[in-house]
PDB file of C-alpha atoms in Angstrom:
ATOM      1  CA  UNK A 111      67.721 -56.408 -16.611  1.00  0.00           C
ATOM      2  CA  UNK A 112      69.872 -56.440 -18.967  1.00  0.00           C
ATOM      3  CA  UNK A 113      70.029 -53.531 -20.909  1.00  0.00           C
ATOM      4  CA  UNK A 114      71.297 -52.342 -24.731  1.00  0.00           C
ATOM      5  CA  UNK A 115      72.280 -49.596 -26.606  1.00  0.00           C
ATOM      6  CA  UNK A 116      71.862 -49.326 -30.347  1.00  0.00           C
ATOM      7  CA  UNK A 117      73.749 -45.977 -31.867  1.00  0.00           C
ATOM      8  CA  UNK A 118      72.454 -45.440 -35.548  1.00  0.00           C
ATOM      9  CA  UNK A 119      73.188 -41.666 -36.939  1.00  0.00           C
ATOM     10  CA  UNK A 120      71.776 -39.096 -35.321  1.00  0.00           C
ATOM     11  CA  UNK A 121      69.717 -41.440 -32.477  1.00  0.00           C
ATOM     12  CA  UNK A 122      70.323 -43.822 -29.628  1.00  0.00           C
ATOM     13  CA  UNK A 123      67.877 -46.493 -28.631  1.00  0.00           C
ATOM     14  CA  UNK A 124      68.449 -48.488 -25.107  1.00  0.00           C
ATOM     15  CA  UNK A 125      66.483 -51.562 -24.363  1.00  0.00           C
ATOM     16  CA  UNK A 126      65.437 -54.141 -22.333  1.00  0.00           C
ATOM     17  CA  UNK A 127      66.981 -56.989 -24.028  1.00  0.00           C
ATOM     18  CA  UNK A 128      65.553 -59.602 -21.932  1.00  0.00           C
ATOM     19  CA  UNK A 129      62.441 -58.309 -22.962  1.00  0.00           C
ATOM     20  CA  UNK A 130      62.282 -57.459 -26.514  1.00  0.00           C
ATOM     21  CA  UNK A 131      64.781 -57.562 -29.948  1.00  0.00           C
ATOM     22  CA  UNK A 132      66.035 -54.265 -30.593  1.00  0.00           C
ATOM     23  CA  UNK A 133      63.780 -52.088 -31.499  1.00  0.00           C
ATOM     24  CA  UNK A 134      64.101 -49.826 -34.566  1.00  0.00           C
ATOM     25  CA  UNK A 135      63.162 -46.180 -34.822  1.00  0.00           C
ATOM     26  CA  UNK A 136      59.711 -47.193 -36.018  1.00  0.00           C
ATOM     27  CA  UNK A 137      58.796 -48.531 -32.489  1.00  0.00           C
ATOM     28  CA  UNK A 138      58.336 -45.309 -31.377  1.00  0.00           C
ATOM     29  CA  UNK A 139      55.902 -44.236 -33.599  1.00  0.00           C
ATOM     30  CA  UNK A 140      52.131 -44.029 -32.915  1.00  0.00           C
ATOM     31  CA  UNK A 141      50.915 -44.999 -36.501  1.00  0.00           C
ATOM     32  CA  UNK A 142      53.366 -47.647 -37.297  1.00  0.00           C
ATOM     33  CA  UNK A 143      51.694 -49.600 -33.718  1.00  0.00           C
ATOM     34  CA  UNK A 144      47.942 -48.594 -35.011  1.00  0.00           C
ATOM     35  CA  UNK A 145      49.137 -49.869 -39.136  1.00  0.00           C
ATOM     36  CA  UNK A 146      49.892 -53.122 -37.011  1.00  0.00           C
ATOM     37  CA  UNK A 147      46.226 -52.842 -34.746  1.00  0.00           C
ATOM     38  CA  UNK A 148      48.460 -52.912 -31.880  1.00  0.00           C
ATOM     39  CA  UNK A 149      47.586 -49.594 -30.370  1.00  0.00           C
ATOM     40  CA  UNK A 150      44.485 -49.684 -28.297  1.00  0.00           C
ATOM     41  CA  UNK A 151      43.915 -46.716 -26.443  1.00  0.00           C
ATOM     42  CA  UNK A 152      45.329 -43.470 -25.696  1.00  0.00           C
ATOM     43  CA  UNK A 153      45.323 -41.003 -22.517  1.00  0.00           C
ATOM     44  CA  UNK A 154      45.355 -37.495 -23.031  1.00  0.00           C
ATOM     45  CA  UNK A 155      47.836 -34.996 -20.555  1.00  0.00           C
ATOM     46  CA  UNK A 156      50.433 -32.873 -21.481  1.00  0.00           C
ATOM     47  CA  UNK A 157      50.953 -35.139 -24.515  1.00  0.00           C
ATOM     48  CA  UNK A 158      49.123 -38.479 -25.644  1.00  0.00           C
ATOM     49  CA  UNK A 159      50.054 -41.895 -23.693  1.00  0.00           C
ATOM     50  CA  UNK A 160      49.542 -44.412 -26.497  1.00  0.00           C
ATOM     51  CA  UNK A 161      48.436 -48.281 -24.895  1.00  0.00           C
ATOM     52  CA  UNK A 162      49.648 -50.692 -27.098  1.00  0.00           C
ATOM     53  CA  UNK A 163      49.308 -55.059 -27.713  1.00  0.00           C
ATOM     54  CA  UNK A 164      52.631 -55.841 -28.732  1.00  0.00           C
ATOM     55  CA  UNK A 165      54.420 -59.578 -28.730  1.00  0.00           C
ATOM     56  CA  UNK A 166      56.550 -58.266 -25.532  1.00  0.00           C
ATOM     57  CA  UNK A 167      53.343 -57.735 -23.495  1.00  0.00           C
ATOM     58  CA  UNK A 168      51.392 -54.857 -22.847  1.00  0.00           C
ATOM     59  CA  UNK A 169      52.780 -51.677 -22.949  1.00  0.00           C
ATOM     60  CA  UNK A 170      53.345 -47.940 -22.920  1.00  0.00           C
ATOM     61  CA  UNK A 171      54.722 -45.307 -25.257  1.00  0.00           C
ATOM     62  CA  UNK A 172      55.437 -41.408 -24.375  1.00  0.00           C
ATOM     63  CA  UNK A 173      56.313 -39.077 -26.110  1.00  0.00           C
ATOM     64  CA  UNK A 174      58.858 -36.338 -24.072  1.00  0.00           C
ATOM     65  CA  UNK A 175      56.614 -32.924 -24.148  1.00  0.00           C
ATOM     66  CA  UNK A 176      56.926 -29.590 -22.325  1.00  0.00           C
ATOM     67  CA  UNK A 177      55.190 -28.135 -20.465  1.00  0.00           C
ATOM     68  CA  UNK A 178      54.683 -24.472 -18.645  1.00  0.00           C
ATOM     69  CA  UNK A 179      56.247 -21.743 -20.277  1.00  0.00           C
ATOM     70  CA  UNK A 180      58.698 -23.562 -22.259  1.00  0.00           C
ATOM     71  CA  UNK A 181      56.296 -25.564 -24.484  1.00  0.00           C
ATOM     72  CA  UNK A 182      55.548 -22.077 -26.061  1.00  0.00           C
ATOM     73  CA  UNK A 183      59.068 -21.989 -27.587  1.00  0.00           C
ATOM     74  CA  UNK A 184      59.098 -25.452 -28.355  1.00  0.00           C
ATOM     75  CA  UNK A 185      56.751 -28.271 -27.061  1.00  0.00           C
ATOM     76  CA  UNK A 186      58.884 -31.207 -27.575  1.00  0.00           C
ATOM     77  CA  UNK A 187      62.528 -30.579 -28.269  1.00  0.00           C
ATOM     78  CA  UNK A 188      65.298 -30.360 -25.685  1.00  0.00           C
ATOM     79  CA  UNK A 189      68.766 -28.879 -25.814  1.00  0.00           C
ATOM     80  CA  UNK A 190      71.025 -31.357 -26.420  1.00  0.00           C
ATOM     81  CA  UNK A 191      74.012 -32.359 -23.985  1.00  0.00           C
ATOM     82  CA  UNK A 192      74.274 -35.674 -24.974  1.00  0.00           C
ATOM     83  CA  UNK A 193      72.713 -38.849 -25.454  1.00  0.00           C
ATOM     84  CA  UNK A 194      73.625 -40.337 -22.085  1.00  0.00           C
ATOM     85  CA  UNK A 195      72.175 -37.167 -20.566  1.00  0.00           C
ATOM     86  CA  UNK A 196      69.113 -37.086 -22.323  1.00  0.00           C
ATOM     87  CA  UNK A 197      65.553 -37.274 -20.069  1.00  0.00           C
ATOM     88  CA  UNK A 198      64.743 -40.466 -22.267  1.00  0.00           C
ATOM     89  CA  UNK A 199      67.303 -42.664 -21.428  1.00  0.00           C
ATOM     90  CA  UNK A 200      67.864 -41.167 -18.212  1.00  0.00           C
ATOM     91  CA  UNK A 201      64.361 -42.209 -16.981  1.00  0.00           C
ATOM     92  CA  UNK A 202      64.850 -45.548 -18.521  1.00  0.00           C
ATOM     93  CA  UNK A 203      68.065 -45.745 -16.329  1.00  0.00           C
ATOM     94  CA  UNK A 204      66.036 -44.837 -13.326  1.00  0.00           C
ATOM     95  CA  UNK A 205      63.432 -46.588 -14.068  1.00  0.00           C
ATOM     96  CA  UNK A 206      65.507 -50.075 -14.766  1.00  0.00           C
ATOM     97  CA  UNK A 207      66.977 -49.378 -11.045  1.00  0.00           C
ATOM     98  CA  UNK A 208      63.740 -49.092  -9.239  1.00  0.00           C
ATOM     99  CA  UNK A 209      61.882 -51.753 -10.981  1.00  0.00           C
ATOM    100  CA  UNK A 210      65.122 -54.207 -10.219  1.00  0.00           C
ATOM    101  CA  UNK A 211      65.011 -52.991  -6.565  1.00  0.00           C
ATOM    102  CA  UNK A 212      60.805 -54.022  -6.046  1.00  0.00           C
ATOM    103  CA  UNK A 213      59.507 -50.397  -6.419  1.00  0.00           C
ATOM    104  CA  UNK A 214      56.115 -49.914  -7.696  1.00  0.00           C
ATOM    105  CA  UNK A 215      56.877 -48.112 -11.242  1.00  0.00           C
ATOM    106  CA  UNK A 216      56.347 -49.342 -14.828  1.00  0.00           C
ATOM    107  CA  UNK A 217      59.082 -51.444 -16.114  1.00  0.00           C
ATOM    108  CA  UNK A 218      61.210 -49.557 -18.376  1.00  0.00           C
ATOM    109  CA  UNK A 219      61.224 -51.534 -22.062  1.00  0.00           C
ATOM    110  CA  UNK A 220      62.894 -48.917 -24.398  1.00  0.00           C
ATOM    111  CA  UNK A 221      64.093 -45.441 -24.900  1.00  0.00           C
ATOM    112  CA  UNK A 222      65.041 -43.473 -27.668  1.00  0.00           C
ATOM    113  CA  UNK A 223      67.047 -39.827 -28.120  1.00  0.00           C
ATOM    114  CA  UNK A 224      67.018 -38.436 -31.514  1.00  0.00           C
ATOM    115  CA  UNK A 225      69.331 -35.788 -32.062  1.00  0.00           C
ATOM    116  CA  UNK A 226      68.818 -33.293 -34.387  1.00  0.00           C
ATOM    117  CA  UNK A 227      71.279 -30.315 -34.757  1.00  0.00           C
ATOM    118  CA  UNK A 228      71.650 -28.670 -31.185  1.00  0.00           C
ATOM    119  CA  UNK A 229      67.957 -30.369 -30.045  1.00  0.00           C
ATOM    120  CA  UNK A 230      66.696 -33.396 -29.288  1.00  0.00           C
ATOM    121  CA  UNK A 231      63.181 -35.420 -29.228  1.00  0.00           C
ATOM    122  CA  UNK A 232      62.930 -38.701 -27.038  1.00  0.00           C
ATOM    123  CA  UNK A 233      59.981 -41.318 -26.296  1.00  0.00           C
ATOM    124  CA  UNK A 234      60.079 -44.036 -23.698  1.00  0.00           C
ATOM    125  CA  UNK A 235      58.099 -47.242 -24.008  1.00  0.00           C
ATOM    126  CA  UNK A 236      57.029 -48.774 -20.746  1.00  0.00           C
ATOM    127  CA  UNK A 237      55.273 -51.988 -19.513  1.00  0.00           C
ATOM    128  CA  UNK A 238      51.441 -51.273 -18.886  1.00  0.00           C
ATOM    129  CA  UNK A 239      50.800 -51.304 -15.533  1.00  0.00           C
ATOM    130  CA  UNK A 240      47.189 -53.139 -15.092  1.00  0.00           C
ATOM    131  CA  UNK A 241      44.383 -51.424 -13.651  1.00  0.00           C
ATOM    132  CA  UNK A 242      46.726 -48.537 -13.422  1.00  0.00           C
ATOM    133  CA  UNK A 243      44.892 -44.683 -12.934  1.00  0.00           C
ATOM    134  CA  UNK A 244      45.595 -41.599 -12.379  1.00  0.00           C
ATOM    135  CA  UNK A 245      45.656 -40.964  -8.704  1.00  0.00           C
ATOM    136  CA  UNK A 246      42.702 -37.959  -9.474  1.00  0.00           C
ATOM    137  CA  UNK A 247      40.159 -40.980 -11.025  1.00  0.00           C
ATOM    138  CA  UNK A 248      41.535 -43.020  -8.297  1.00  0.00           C
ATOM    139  CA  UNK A 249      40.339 -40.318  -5.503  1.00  0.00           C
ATOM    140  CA  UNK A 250      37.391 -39.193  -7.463  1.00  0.00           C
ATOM    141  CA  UNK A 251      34.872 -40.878  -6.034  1.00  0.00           C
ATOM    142  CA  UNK A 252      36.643 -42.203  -2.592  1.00  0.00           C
ATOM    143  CA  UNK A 253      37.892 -39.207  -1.028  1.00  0.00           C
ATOM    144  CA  UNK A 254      36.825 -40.531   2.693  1.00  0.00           C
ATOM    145  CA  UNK A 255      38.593 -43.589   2.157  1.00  0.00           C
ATOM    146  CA  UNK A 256      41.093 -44.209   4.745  1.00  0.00           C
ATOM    147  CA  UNK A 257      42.681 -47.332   3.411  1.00  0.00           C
ATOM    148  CA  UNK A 258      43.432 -45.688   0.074  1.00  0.00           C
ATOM    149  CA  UNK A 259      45.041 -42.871   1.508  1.00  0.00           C
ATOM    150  CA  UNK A 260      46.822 -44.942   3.968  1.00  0.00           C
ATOM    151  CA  UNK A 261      48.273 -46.923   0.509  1.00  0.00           C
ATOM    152  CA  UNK A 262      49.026 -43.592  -0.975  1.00  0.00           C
ATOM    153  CA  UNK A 263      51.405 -42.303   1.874  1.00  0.00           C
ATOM    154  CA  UNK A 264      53.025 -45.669   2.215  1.00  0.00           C
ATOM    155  CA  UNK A 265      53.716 -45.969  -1.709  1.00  0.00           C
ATOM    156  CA  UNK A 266      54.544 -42.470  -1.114  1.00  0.00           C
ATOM    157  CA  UNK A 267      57.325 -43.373   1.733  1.00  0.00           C
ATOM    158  CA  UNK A 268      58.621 -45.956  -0.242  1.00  0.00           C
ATOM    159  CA  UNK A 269      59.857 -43.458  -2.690  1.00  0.00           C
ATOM    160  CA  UNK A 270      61.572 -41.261   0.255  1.00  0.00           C
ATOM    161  CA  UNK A 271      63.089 -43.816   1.916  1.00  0.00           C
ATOM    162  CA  UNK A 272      64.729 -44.859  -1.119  1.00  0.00           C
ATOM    163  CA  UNK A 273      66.019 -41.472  -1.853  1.00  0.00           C
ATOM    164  CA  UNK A 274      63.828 -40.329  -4.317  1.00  0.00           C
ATOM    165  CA  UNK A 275      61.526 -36.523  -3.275  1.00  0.00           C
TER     166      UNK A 275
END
């Protein structure tokens, strides 16, 4: 990968630039994908996970929410400590590094960090992963199933071996 990072004002935007052009501020907006028809779906969580059509494939985009306790003072901004330390572009980071190592995760495509006075806000656009669902629909139905859950612990021990808990 080789990644980017735009710095304009108060945000910083770090992309996949084998991927994509940079990306403006307006890529990480729900209604400017759905003005273009390019936003076909939506998942429902903590926050909304918007599935988009774009020119760079199918993709991603999240928007950084709390949750717990701490989305009653504030659902999605985050003390700011800097850009670099930011959970956008430090999941992008990660991201980036697992994809390039043959990990099963989405491939990071762009991440932004808006600052704005002693908080941030942050979305990260990812490649769509096909066929991908939540491990609860997955299990739903096919809670017997040994070979699932035999896929499940070894995707899981992947993850450990590399380092990550």
């Amino acid at each position: 990968m080789k990644s980017r990072t735009h710095k304009q004002d108060s945000l910083v935007i770090v992309y996949d630039a084998e991927r994509l052009e940079q990306p403006g501020p307006e890529c990480f907006d729900p209604a400017w994908w759905r003005e273009r028809g390019a936003l076909i779906g939506e998942a429902q969580g903590r926050g909304s996970a918007f599935f988009l059509e774009t020119d760079f494939g199918p993709a991603v985009l999240r928007q950084y929410l709390r949750g717990g306790q701490a989305a009653r003072v504030s659902r999605d901004r985050y003390l700011f400590t800097g850009f670099e330390r930011s959970r956008p572009l430090a999941e992008f980071r990660v991201l980036a590094r697992l994809a390039e190592d043959g990990l099963p995760v989405p491939w990071p495509l762009a991440a932004l960090c808006r600052r704005d006075g002693p908080f941030y806000t942050g979305w990260l656009l990812t490649r769509r992963i096909a066929e991908a669902l939540p491990l609860a629909d997955r299990i739903d139905d096919r809670h017997d199933d040994s070979d699932l859950w035999l896929t499940v612990g070894a995707t899981i021990r992947l993850f450990h071996e590399y380092g990550l808990v």
